[in-house]
Amino acid sequence: MIITGAEAIIESLKNENVDVVFGYPGGAVLTLYDALYTSNFRHILTKHEQGAVHAADGYARATGKVGVVIATSGPGATNLVTGIATAYMDSIPLVAITGQVSVPLIGRDSFQEADIRGITTPITKHNYLVKKVEDLPGALKEAFYIARTGRPGPVVVDIAKDVFAASIDYQYPTEVKLRGYRPIYEGNMETINQVFAELKLARKPLIFVGGGVNLSDSSEALREFVEQTGFPVISSLMGLGCIPFDHPQYLGMVGMHGTYAANVATTECDLLLGIGVRFDDRVTGLLSDFAPKAKIIHFDIDPAEINKNVLAHLRVIGDLKWSIPALLHRVNDVSEVLKEQVHSWTEQVVRWYQENPVTYPQEADLVMPQTVVEKISRLTQGDAVIVTDVGQHQMWTAQFYGFTNPRSFLTSGGLGTMGYGLPAALGAQCGLPDRAVILFVGDGGFMMNCQELAIAADYNFPVKVLILNNQTLGMVAQWQRMFYGGRYSHTNIKGHTDFVKLAEAMGVKGLRVTKPEELGTVLEEALATPGPVVVDIRTPEMVDVLPMVPAGARLDQMIMGG
Amino acid sequence: MKHTLAVLVENKPGVLTHISGLISRRAFNIESIAAGYTEEPDTTRITIVVEGDEIEQEQVVNQLSKLVDVIKISDLTAVESIQRELALIKVKASVETRSDIINIVDIFRASIVDVNRETMVIELSGDETKIDALCQVLDDDHGIIEIARTGKIALSRGPIPAKDQ
């Protein structure tokens, strides 16, 4: 079939079972948008390319499918960079299709030209510059394959403008042959046996769950493993939801704002099973004293993660879909023995957890941000898809929302991207139209991409946006309070913006909460309203996220609070 | 310690930049890097010498292995291998000093590839220390004007190529 390059892209997207793309048109992708005009292909037009890429990312995290974003050359493509880096740090499958200037104009600093391949090389799993139309189907096939297989990640396909218009006898490749890309799904059974031997020796073991469990959809097998071993379990920010918050062996989140029990158990354990984790510095605290008494066993599909930050005594390379069931198979027969030998340890750390809950001071006449999260948790029974932006509200959500399901907490963990939350929530809602999608966002992060609120109204995405509005850049101010002598340099953002009016101007219902007694009814009203709603919730300025391990301190050197 | 890595990559534009960029971004130090075609036209062989301890060296290999265009990496440090570098050395030479330089060139089994009234250009291939030694002698006795060195390339001994190791 002879078609244009632009039509070939749409055909390829259909072949990859893509049902929606997020994007923004421009000069270099005019031909592609012209093909979209008649193609009946679903396209979500955001207000900014950054919004489009975060939306595609939120869509991917919520659905498990590959998110797709389209942008034009030059500024369109560079506006994607933050979103691509965000996806890269959290291993999110994403394909970014960018327009490039025509082949004869490449390299001449032409109008709207940027070397997006060069720019995105350090923040993509792979990238392409397509200068010949006959290379186009192969590049797209490979891009989707690379994005979704192995350790997922973003792939950029930069396409010269004349390629969109050129004609091609289109055939989509049926298979991918890449000599240098062979993800290891099934690892070595011998290492499973070695892990099993270590499990039998352990008296103070600890299971550490990360985002990889979410990405590989391995929560169910993992829960069974947790129950068969009787081992206590902690989670990273990205692993929240893989183990239900009320599981009797669960100790909460570990790390800088982790629970007392999770952090002390990490310091005391004699065996740490890191499953789909990358030992980020926000988790480990002082690296040299991280889990100092433990043998560390690291499970990961990406061999480059092993020994990157923390030295592993044993490495289990492979898909968690393979390794967890393989290990479970060995454990089943000795389940009772394992439980028996760790019984007193698990009992002890669970007691630590119960005796040292994460708490906060109650103020009778103020709306405490943590209370908002707790109320939403009760109202939704852990059933909603929770999205956050970055900052204090993100940590409070992690601490006080009762996560019970995988893929139900979408947050920029690795890059910590302010402005991520709103577009990501819209992307998630686009992918899961029947689920309740709730965004917790600070007043700072909300303003960074608030233009996307218009999308909620334009497409009637019923996202509930809860602004925990403390009129300050809360997390930065907290650090200024703790480490810079209370010199609040440029973190007071008290302004004249009225978020309720802003919402209404965008076509979205706006509500406000200023007093504790209003909170319950307004939240219920927001949840019961069919379309999108913004709730401006006024919270006090000087609230700290606690507990806290100061950067560079040992995990058990926590500043407690509450 | 220094590690010599043979990295087989797809012969595509930008791959060398990608590799050197990744290494420098991770703060590993590249001692030398040399790239060229191989017996297969779609494969480029890059020889990289990196300085670092065992853990750093493992990370270099692991991180490079993640690149889709990297087909194979083999560490030639521990295996028996032939390691060579090529140097072109332009040395100050007058009619009076010419024969002395020719003597030195003979001792090192180097060759003279250009002569004029003021200079000579000497070509030498060998391991790094041999080239360093020649440069030292020439510089001390006669003065070096300019040096071009290729960086190290290496092949393992025996019948098995790096791609099959």
XYZ file of C-alpha atoms in Angstrom:
727
model
C 0.000 0.000 0.000
C 1.511 3.331 -1.098
C 0.903 5.995 1.547
C 2.696 9.020 2.949
C 5.123 8.903 5.861
C 2.520 10.706 7.989
C -0.111 8.078 7.181
C 2.476 5.382 7.851
C 2.926 6.754 11.373
C -0.809 6.549 12.048
C -0.925 3.018 10.643
C 2.035 2.059 12.831
C 0.346 3.490 15.934
C -2.715 1.372 15.137
C -0.481 -1.654 14.690
C 0.929 -1.011 18.160
C -2.625 -0.857 19.582
C -2.210 2.778 20.539
C -5.656 4.245 21.128
C -4.770 7.812 22.038
C -1.920 10.269 21.523
C -1.211 13.503 23.361
C 0.314 16.360 21.470
C 0.588 19.830 20.083
C 0.894 20.753 16.394
C 3.529 22.917 14.739
C 5.385 23.562 11.491
C 7.492 20.423 11.278
C 4.571 18.091 12.103
C 1.987 19.861 9.918
C 1.838 16.948 7.501
C 1.308 14.504 10.350
C -1.501 16.634 11.784
C -2.989 16.905 8.311
C -3.121 13.128 8.205
C -4.705 13.087 11.685
C -7.429 15.416 10.332
C -9.090 12.615 8.404
C -7.816 9.577 10.250
C -10.266 9.450 13.145
C -7.341 8.748 15.458
C -7.885 9.984 19.019
C -5.662 12.948 19.828
C -5.689 14.970 23.047
C -4.621 18.556 22.447
C -2.950 19.936 25.548
C -2.074 23.569 26.153
C 1.691 23.040 26.355
C 4.001 20.273 25.132
C 5.145 19.687 28.716
C 1.510 18.990 29.592
C 1.289 16.532 26.705
C 4.318 14.508 27.738
C 3.333 14.339 31.426
C -0.181 13.317 30.359
C 1.253 10.528 28.199
C 3.379 9.496 31.200
C 0.369 9.465 33.558
C -1.575 7.465 30.984
C 1.273 4.932 30.795
C 1.644 4.593 34.570
C -2.081 4.132 35.108
C -2.756 1.718 32.241
C 0.548 -0.105 31.812
C 0.461 0.731 28.088
C 2.999 2.830 26.184
C 2.221 6.557 26.362
C 2.588 8.443 23.071
C 3.271 12.141 22.625
C 3.711 14.240 19.487
C 5.483 17.592 19.282
C 6.962 19.761 16.610
C 10.655 20.517 16.062
C 12.773 22.951 18.073
C 10.805 24.468 20.963
C 8.078 21.835 20.705
C 10.605 19.079 21.163
C 12.645 20.864 23.833
C 9.440 21.427 25.811
C 9.235 17.637 26.095
C 12.627 17.315 27.748
C 11.453 17.585 31.379
C 8.736 15.015 30.771
C 11.094 12.631 29.001
C 13.610 12.900 31.858
C 10.777 12.300 34.345
C 9.748 9.131 32.523
C 13.367 7.987 32.219
C 14.051 8.268 35.944
C 10.924 6.267 36.813
C 11.265 3.748 33.928
C 7.991 4.672 32.238
C 7.296 3.367 28.698
C 6.886 6.364 26.426
C 7.317 7.057 22.720
C 7.846 10.696 21.780
C 7.372 11.480 18.097
C 8.961 14.794 17.250
C 9.133 16.668 13.989
C 12.515 17.785 12.705
C 13.282 20.333 9.999
C 13.595 18.995 6.452
C 16.699 16.960 5.654
C 18.362 19.703 3.543
C 17.931 22.147 6.446
C 19.312 19.893 9.211
C 22.492 21.227 10.807
C 22.112 24.792 9.519
C 20.479 26.300 12.626
C 17.298 26.507 10.594
C 14.070 27.996 11.919
C 12.775 25.869 14.813
C 15.682 23.444 14.617
C 17.107 21.721 17.692
C 19.259 18.588 17.851
C 16.718 16.681 19.918
C 18.565 13.401 19.480
C 21.630 14.949 21.028
C 19.614 16.695 23.712
C 17.689 13.589 24.759
C 20.503 11.041 24.489
C 21.232 10.979 28.241
C 17.530 10.805 29.187
C 16.162 8.216 26.778
C 16.458 4.482 26.585
C 17.118 4.963 22.870
C 16.420 7.518 20.166
C 16.174 7.863 16.408
C 16.529 10.514 13.740
C 14.591 9.360 10.679
C 15.847 10.982 7.485
C 14.537 8.424 4.971
C 10.899 7.392 4.752
C 11.825 3.736 4.215
C 13.430 3.720 7.701
C 10.237 4.986 9.344
C 8.224 1.783 9.992
C 11.301 -0.022 11.354
C 12.187 2.859 13.663
C 8.644 3.004 15.073
C 8.473 -0.755 15.525
C 11.789 -0.727 17.386
C 10.811 2.331 19.422
C 7.677 0.693 20.822
C 9.493 -2.579 21.391
C 12.341 -0.908 23.252
C 10.016 1.353 25.275
C 7.883 -1.465 26.641
C 10.283 -4.404 27.009
C 13.027 -5.099 29.531
C 13.320 -2.168 31.893
C 10.759 0.196 30.325
C 11.694 3.731 29.345
C 11.165 6.633 26.958
C 12.214 6.498 23.295
C 12.345 9.524 20.992
C 11.669 9.200 17.268
C 12.677 12.448 15.582
C 11.363 12.610 12.014
C 12.473 15.080 9.340
C 9.633 17.143 7.884
C 10.067 15.866 4.320
C 9.785 12.260 5.552
C 6.154 12.867 6.602
C 5.305 13.892 3.043
C 7.342 11.279 1.180
C 5.520 8.201 -0.055
C 6.291 4.667 0.976
C 5.112 1.212 0.081
C 4.046 0.635 3.670
C 4.533 -2.612 5.462
C 4.886 -2.801 9.210
C 7.692 -5.117 10.325
C 6.503 -8.169 12.204
C 9.613 -8.650 14.266
C 12.460 -6.687 15.729
C 16.078 -7.705 15.322
C 18.465 -5.757 17.511
C 21.878 -7.312 18.032
C 22.622 -5.129 21.034
C 19.292 -5.384 22.850
C 18.363 -8.662 24.474
C 16.630 -8.185 27.828
C 17.053 -11.092 30.205
C 13.617 -12.262 31.308
C 14.476 -15.616 32.786
C 17.627 -15.557 34.844
C 19.682 -18.324 36.327
C 17.834 -20.923 38.436
C 21.031 -21.457 40.404
C 20.758 -17.935 41.851
C 17.192 -18.715 42.959
C 18.599 -21.687 44.843
C 21.223 -19.461 46.435
C 18.565 -16.943 47.480
C 16.548 -19.760 48.952
C 19.558 -20.914 50.972
C 19.940 -17.361 52.336
C 16.255 -17.206 53.254
C 16.686 -20.294 55.403
C 19.667 -18.753 57.225
C 18.021 -15.378 57.849
C 16.732 -14.541 61.292
C 16.027 -10.833 60.692
C 15.019 -10.595 57.047
C 13.306 -7.669 55.394
C 11.587 -7.411 52.004
C 12.037 -4.064 50.270
C 9.535 -3.411 47.473
C 10.126 -0.855 44.710
C 8.570 0.572 41.573
C 9.724 -2.410 39.521
C 6.996 -4.479 41.186
C 4.418 -1.987 39.898
C 5.955 -1.860 36.422
C 6.119 -5.628 36.027
C 2.636 -6.132 37.492
C 4.059 -8.575 40.022
C 2.185 -7.417 43.111
C 0.036 -10.494 43.395
C 2.966 -12.924 43.352
C 4.843 -10.669 45.722
C 1.978 -10.589 48.216
C 1.943 -14.357 48.205
C 5.708 -14.434 48.771
C 5.330 -12.032 51.698
C 2.659 -14.229 53.213
C 4.460 -17.519 52.612
C 7.653 -16.276 54.264
C 6.171 -14.241 57.094
C 8.947 -11.680 56.467
C 8.218 -8.023 57.244
C 8.036 -5.706 54.253
C 8.878 -2.078 53.522
C 8.264 -0.009 50.406
C 9.912 2.767 48.453
C 7.802 5.712 47.283
C 7.446 4.063 43.879
C 6.472 0.723 45.383
C 3.464 2.026 47.344
C 0.307 0.052 46.678
C 2.084 -3.194 45.808
C 1.525 -4.331 49.385
C -1.717 -3.079 50.968
C -1.129 -0.515 53.705
C -3.023 -2.593 56.251
C -1.148 -5.829 55.622
C -0.089 -7.273 59.001
C 3.588 -7.555 57.951
C 3.807 -4.097 56.383
C 6.016 -1.427 57.988
C 5.357 1.469 55.618
C 7.675 3.543 53.484
C 11.436 3.607 54.040
C 13.846 6.489 53.574
C 13.994 10.216 54.143
C 10.333 10.477 55.157
C 9.852 6.835 55.976
C 8.423 5.317 59.131
C 10.438 4.694 62.264
C 9.862 0.953 61.966
C 10.903 0.746 58.292
C 14.083 2.753 58.834
C 15.179 1.021 62.028
C 14.323 -2.413 60.631
C 16.543 -1.611 57.627
C 19.391 -0.723 59.958
C 18.871 -3.885 62.036
C 18.010 -6.547 59.463
C 20.400 -9.372 58.569
C 18.997 -9.988 55.084
C 17.520 -7.377 52.773
C 15.671 -8.495 49.665
C 15.581 -5.462 47.355
C 12.920 -6.245 44.765
C 12.656 -3.917 41.770
C 14.391 -1.105 43.640
C 17.355 1.065 42.687
C 18.516 2.220 46.130
C 17.992 5.917 45.468
C 19.719 8.314 47.869
C 16.311 9.378 49.238
C 15.944 5.751 50.371
C 19.403 4.891 51.623
C 20.403 7.970 53.581
C 24.121 7.717 54.387
C 25.136 5.042 51.913
C 28.021 3.617 53.925
C 25.692 2.865 56.846
C 22.738 1.584 54.845
C 21.575 -1.820 56.103
C 24.990 -2.304 57.724
C 24.245 -5.731 59.222
C 22.528 -7.206 56.209
C 23.373 -9.367 53.270
C 21.687 -7.646 50.344
C 20.000 -9.588 47.583
C 19.067 -7.439 44.618
C 16.326 -8.465 42.175
C 16.259 -6.423 38.959
C 15.711 -6.807 35.227
C 18.448 -4.259 34.550
C 21.911 -5.675 35.307
C 23.321 -2.131 35.442
C 21.350 -1.471 38.638
C 23.361 -4.079 40.529
C 26.185 -2.522 42.558
C 25.393 0.955 41.213
C 24.624 2.424 44.631
C 24.583 -0.455 47.096
C 26.801 -3.519 46.846
C 24.749 -6.671 46.467
C 25.867 -9.956 47.973
C 23.677 -11.776 45.517
C 22.133 -10.612 42.277
C 18.990 -11.999 40.723
C 18.816 -10.630 37.206
C 15.589 -11.166 35.336
C 11.950 -10.197 35.105
C 10.239 -10.182 38.504
C 7.497 -12.094 36.721
C 10.017 -14.918 36.544
C 12.044 -14.528 39.739
C 9.269 -14.054 42.298
C 7.213 -17.084 41.194
C 10.422 -19.147 40.897
C 11.369 -18.278 44.447
C 7.819 -18.737 45.662
C 7.842 -22.221 44.238
C 10.830 -23.120 46.451
C 9.401 -21.395 49.503
C 5.989 -23.033 49.506
C 7.175 -26.309 51.036
C 9.018 -24.683 53.921
C 6.646 -21.827 54.523
C 5.921 -22.792 58.118
C 9.609 -23.250 58.977
C 10.492 -19.816 57.598
C 7.641 -18.130 59.426
C 8.640 -19.826 62.645
C 12.282 -18.763 62.538
C 11.499 -15.090 61.858
C 8.401 -14.928 64.004
C 9.894 -12.990 66.910
C 11.671 -10.504 64.573
C 8.536 -9.796 62.546
C 6.543 -9.448 65.730
C 9.113 -7.007 67.094
C 9.263 -4.748 64.008
C 5.498 -4.756 63.616
C 5.288 -3.652 67.242
C 7.722 -0.817 66.426
C 5.411 0.142 63.584
C 2.322 0.151 65.759
C 4.002 2.006 68.603
C 5.556 4.667 66.332
C 2.891 5.625 63.835
C 3.440 8.613 61.581
C 1.445 11.351 63.252
C 1.008 15.093 63.135
C -0.154 17.814 65.506
C -3.865 18.596 65.368
C -4.840 22.248 65.290
C -8.478 22.852 66.189
C -9.071 25.832 63.913
C -6.747 24.922 61.036
C -7.155 22.493 58.162
C -4.163 20.207 58.496
C -2.962 18.889 55.112
C -2.500 15.392 56.520
C -6.165 15.385 57.584
C -7.196 16.084 54.002
C -5.260 13.046 52.795
C -6.709 10.864 55.569
C -10.255 11.991 54.761
C -9.822 11.245 51.051
C -8.346 7.887 51.969
C -11.469 7.052 53.993
C -13.872 8.421 51.379
C -12.298 6.450 48.524
C -11.384 3.313 50.499
C -8.071 3.098 48.655
C -9.939 2.565 45.408
C -8.963 5.784 43.625
C -6.003 6.477 41.379
C -3.995 8.987 43.401
C -1.708 11.379 41.587
C 0.595 13.907 43.214
C 2.838 16.713 42.235
C 6.143 17.149 44.075
C 6.780 18.512 47.527
C 5.328 18.255 51.010
C 1.876 17.170 49.820
C 3.543 14.329 47.905
C 5.129 12.984 51.083
C 1.950 13.459 53.114
C 0.037 11.528 50.478
C 2.634 8.756 50.644
C 2.396 8.714 54.437
C -1.337 9.072 55.051
C -3.186 7.599 52.089
C -4.048 3.934 52.556
C -2.827 2.443 49.285
C -4.243 -0.982 48.604
C -3.728 -1.499 44.870
C -0.764 -1.416 42.492
C -0.638 1.283 39.798
C -2.796 3.477 42.011
C -0.128 6.007 43.022
C 1.341 8.114 40.241
C 4.138 10.455 41.254
C 7.410 11.779 39.924
C 9.729 9.834 42.198
C 13.136 9.973 40.556
C 13.303 13.400 38.960
C 10.927 15.108 41.411
C 9.241 17.181 38.728
C 7.074 20.046 39.947
C 4.249 20.634 37.473
C 3.956 16.900 36.814
C 0.781 16.257 38.771
C -2.021 18.007 36.913
C -1.209 16.820 33.375
C -0.342 13.322 34.645
C -3.717 13.106 36.396
C -5.473 14.104 33.175
C -3.542 11.463 31.240
C -4.433 8.828 33.838
C -8.103 9.796 33.678
C -7.976 9.618 29.886
C -6.687 6.053 30.146
C -9.039 5.017 32.956
C -12.280 6.932 32.320
C -14.260 4.881 34.845
C -11.864 5.232 37.792
C -11.839 8.053 40.313
C -8.651 10.042 39.705
C -7.641 12.384 42.502
C -4.755 14.816 42.366
C -3.043 16.189 45.438
C -1.048 19.224 44.408
C 0.664 22.128 46.129
C -0.039 25.701 45.190
C 3.483 25.958 43.742
C 3.318 22.907 41.482
C -0.256 23.655 40.446
C 0.829 27.019 39.032
C 3.619 25.399 37.035
C 1.222 23.710 34.617
C -2.175 25.132 35.615
C -2.942 25.885 31.971
C -3.752 22.193 31.551
C -6.801 22.638 33.753
C -8.520 23.793 30.592
C -8.083 20.256 29.226
C -10.138 18.851 32.088
C -13.058 20.989 30.960
C -12.439 20.630 27.206
C -12.492 16.824 27.358
C -14.618 16.518 30.495
C -12.021 14.520 32.424
C -13.605 14.257 35.897
C -10.326 14.683 37.792
C -10.622 16.027 41.338
C -7.834 18.514 41.940
C -7.138 19.080 45.629
C -4.771 21.994 46.105
C -3.121 21.807 49.522
C -2.605 25.535 49.509
C -0.176 26.722 52.183
C 0.869 29.769 50.137
C 4.464 28.680 50.272
C 6.895 26.341 48.543
C 6.471 24.075 51.519
C 9.283 21.558 51.153
C 11.860 24.174 50.254
C 10.656 26.337 53.150
C 10.922 23.310 55.455
C 14.601 22.923 54.489
C 15.115 26.656 54.967
C 13.542 26.320 58.398
C 15.690 23.324 59.324
C 19.013 24.014 57.624
C 19.111 27.691 56.624
C 18.115 29.385 59.888
C 14.585 30.204 58.790
C 15.687 32.555 56.012
C 12.716 32.068 53.682
C 14.333 33.242 50.503
C 11.666 33.326 47.759
C 9.542 30.517 49.129
C 6.654 32.669 50.302
C 4.352 32.619 47.288
C 1.426 34.436 48.770
C -0.090 36.122 45.754
C -3.304 37.422 44.345
C -4.218 34.354 42.326
C -7.670 33.056 43.158
C -7.662 29.324 42.367
C -11.456 29.074 42.500
C -11.799 31.844 39.925
C -8.958 30.341 37.886
C -10.814 27.027 37.813
C -14.045 28.734 36.797
C -12.266 30.710 34.097
C -11.011 27.419 32.668
C -14.510 25.940 32.727
C -13.985 23.836 35.852
C -16.008 23.919 39.052
C -14.100 25.568 41.901
C -14.609 25.059 45.645
C -12.770 26.378 48.666
C -12.067 25.107 52.164
C -10.768 27.480 54.821
C -12.123 25.964 58.056
C -11.879 22.406 59.380
C -15.665 22.062 59.685
C -16.067 22.694 55.924
C -13.605 20.019 54.875
C -15.802 16.911 55.027
C -18.782 18.330 53.179
C -16.730 20.071 50.501
C -14.657 16.943 49.777
C -17.828 14.876 49.564
C -19.355 17.423 47.238
C -16.234 17.407 45.069
C -16.232 13.610 44.821
C -19.948 13.517 44.070
C -19.742 16.133 41.304
C -19.644 14.383 37.925
C -17.094 16.580 36.088
C -13.738 18.043 37.028
C -13.465 19.969 40.274
C -10.760 22.102 41.838
C -10.754 22.447 45.606
C -8.584 25.202 47.021
C -7.820 23.975 50.536
C -6.175 26.550 52.776
C -3.671 24.867 55.061
C -1.224 26.375 57.570
C 2.179 27.566 56.367
C 4.630 26.091 58.836
C 3.909 22.386 58.840
C 6.836 19.997 58.467
C 6.938 16.598 56.826
C 8.052 14.304 59.619
C 9.688 11.999 60.425
C 12.713 13.114 58.465
C 16.186 11.735 57.943
C 18.372 14.726 57.054
C 20.217 14.296 53.737
C 23.418 12.355 54.327
C 22.410 11.031 57.753
C 21.905 7.404 58.771
C 18.389 6.044 58.391
C 17.947 5.567 62.124
C 19.035 9.170 62.830
C 15.524 10.437 62.306
C 13.931 13.668 63.371
C 10.639 12.401 64.744
C 7.563 14.542 65.095
C 3.877 14.521 65.600
C 43.792 0.243 37.597
C 43.472 0.554 33.839
C 41.032 -1.597 31.906
C 41.027 -2.161 28.176
C 37.561 -2.766 26.773
C 36.719 -3.881 23.254
C 33.255 -2.534 22.479
C 31.502 -3.748 19.342
C 28.778 -1.353 18.241
C 26.388 -0.805 15.366
C 28.073 1.286 12.680
C 25.642 4.207 12.947
C 26.151 7.939 13.275
C 26.344 9.244 16.817
C 27.269 5.983 18.532
C 30.777 7.083 19.515
C 29.394 10.318 20.989
C 26.768 8.337 22.843
C 29.359 6.037 24.374
C 31.872 8.704 25.329
C 29.022 10.863 26.647
C 27.696 8.078 28.828
C 31.111 7.358 30.288
C 31.875 10.990 31.079
C 28.360 11.632 32.426
C 28.877 8.874 34.964
C 32.153 10.523 35.977
C 34.376 7.674 34.798
C 37.678 8.734 33.306
C 38.509 7.774 29.690
C 42.245 7.307 29.182
C 41.921 6.687 25.479
C 39.312 5.812 22.911
C 39.855 4.583 19.356
C 37.238 3.572 16.807
C 37.360 1.898 13.415
C 35.601 -0.467 11.031
C 35.819 -4.211 11.488
C 35.607 -7.324 9.344
C 31.843 -6.750 9.280
C 30.888 -3.490 7.558
C 27.921 -2.823 9.868
C 30.032 -3.152 13.015
C 32.432 -0.641 14.525
C 35.015 -1.644 17.100
C 35.781 0.870 19.800
C 38.707 0.254 22.111
C 38.346 2.135 25.365
C 40.867 2.371 28.149
C 39.251 3.407 31.422
C 40.846 4.016 34.774
C 38.975 2.840 37.852
C 38.564 0.152 40.490
C 36.697 -3.109 39.958
C 33.323 -1.672 40.967
C 33.681 1.317 38.653
C 34.826 -0.903 35.841
C 31.779 -3.172 36.347
C 29.511 -0.115 36.200
C 31.154 1.120 32.986
C 30.526 -2.246 31.356
C 26.973 -2.484 32.742
C 26.000 1.023 31.715
C 27.513 0.659 28.253
C 25.746 -2.667 27.831
C 22.416 -0.881 28.274
C 22.913 1.076 25.063
C 20.851 -0.466 22.302
C 23.614 0.069 19.721
C 26.214 -1.756 21.817
C 26.424 -5.333 20.595
C 29.155 -6.761 22.790
C 31.719 -5.665 25.309
C 34.717 -7.748 26.184
C 37.290 -6.894 28.794
C 40.757 -7.537 27.413
C 42.527 -6.645 30.632
C 42.578 -10.124 32.083
C 42.953 -12.119 28.853
C 46.109 -12.406 26.818
C 45.971 -9.750 24.174
C 48.006 -7.704 21.753
C 47.773 -4.010 22.480
C 49.115 -1.373 20.124
C 49.160 2.315 19.618
C 50.426 4.247 16.622
C 52.324 7.509 16.974
C 53.634 10.052 14.497
C 56.360 12.191 16.049
C 57.763 15.341 14.438
C 61.209 15.972 15.869
C 63.716 18.795 15.377
C 66.495 17.521 13.091
C 69.445 19.286 11.483
C 72.062 17.874 9.158
C 74.333 17.346 12.188
C 71.769 15.532 14.372
C 70.118 13.452 11.657
C 72.326 10.371 12.004
C 71.876 10.296 15.766
C 68.107 10.300 15.314
C 68.351 7.515 12.743
C 70.250 5.453 15.338
C 67.546 5.988 17.908
C 64.841 5.142 15.359
C 66.637 1.867 14.547
C 66.906 0.887 18.188
C 63.148 1.335 18.623
C 62.373 -0.354 15.284
C 60.511 2.765 14.282
C 60.587 4.211 10.788
C 61.218 7.600 9.306
C 58.386 8.729 7.091
C 59.419 12.307 6.294
C 62.650 14.301 6.329
C 63.486 17.915 5.562
C 66.265 20.320 6.557
C 64.809 21.112 9.965
C 62.607 18.168 10.950
C 61.953 14.465 10.657
C 58.671 12.621 11.158
C 58.947 9.240 12.831
C 56.305 6.534 12.858
C 56.188 4.025 15.665
C 53.690 1.413 16.654
C 53.879 -0.470 19.894
C 52.559 -0.469 23.396
C 52.110 2.744 25.269
C 55.328 2.507 27.288
C 57.489 1.948 24.212
C 56.049 5.033 22.533
C 56.471 7.012 25.742
C 60.133 5.913 25.903
C 60.896 7.002 22.331
C 59.168 10.330 22.858
C 61.189 10.880 26.009
C 64.553 10.245 24.309
C 63.725 12.357 21.271
C 62.413 15.211 23.347
C 65.379 15.260 25.723
C 68.039 15.029 23.004
C 66.465 16.844 20.068
C 63.126 18.439 20.934
C 59.720 17.343 19.740
C 57.616 19.745 17.686
C 54.389 17.768 17.449
C 52.972 14.343 18.330
C 49.855 12.545 17.062
C 48.871 9.312 18.853
C 45.922 7.076 18.010
C 45.021 5.710 21.397
C 45.182 2.019 22.088
C 43.657 -0.736 19.986
C 43.698 -4.346 21.130
C 42.939 -7.902 19.992
C 42.891 -11.006 22.114
C 45.196 -13.882 21.202
C 43.751 -17.166 20.012
C 41.034 -18.033 17.513
C 37.930 -16.690 19.289
C 36.849 -13.156 18.291
C 35.498 -10.694 20.867
C 31.966 -11.002 19.450
C 31.902 -14.704 20.378
C 33.569 -14.446 23.782
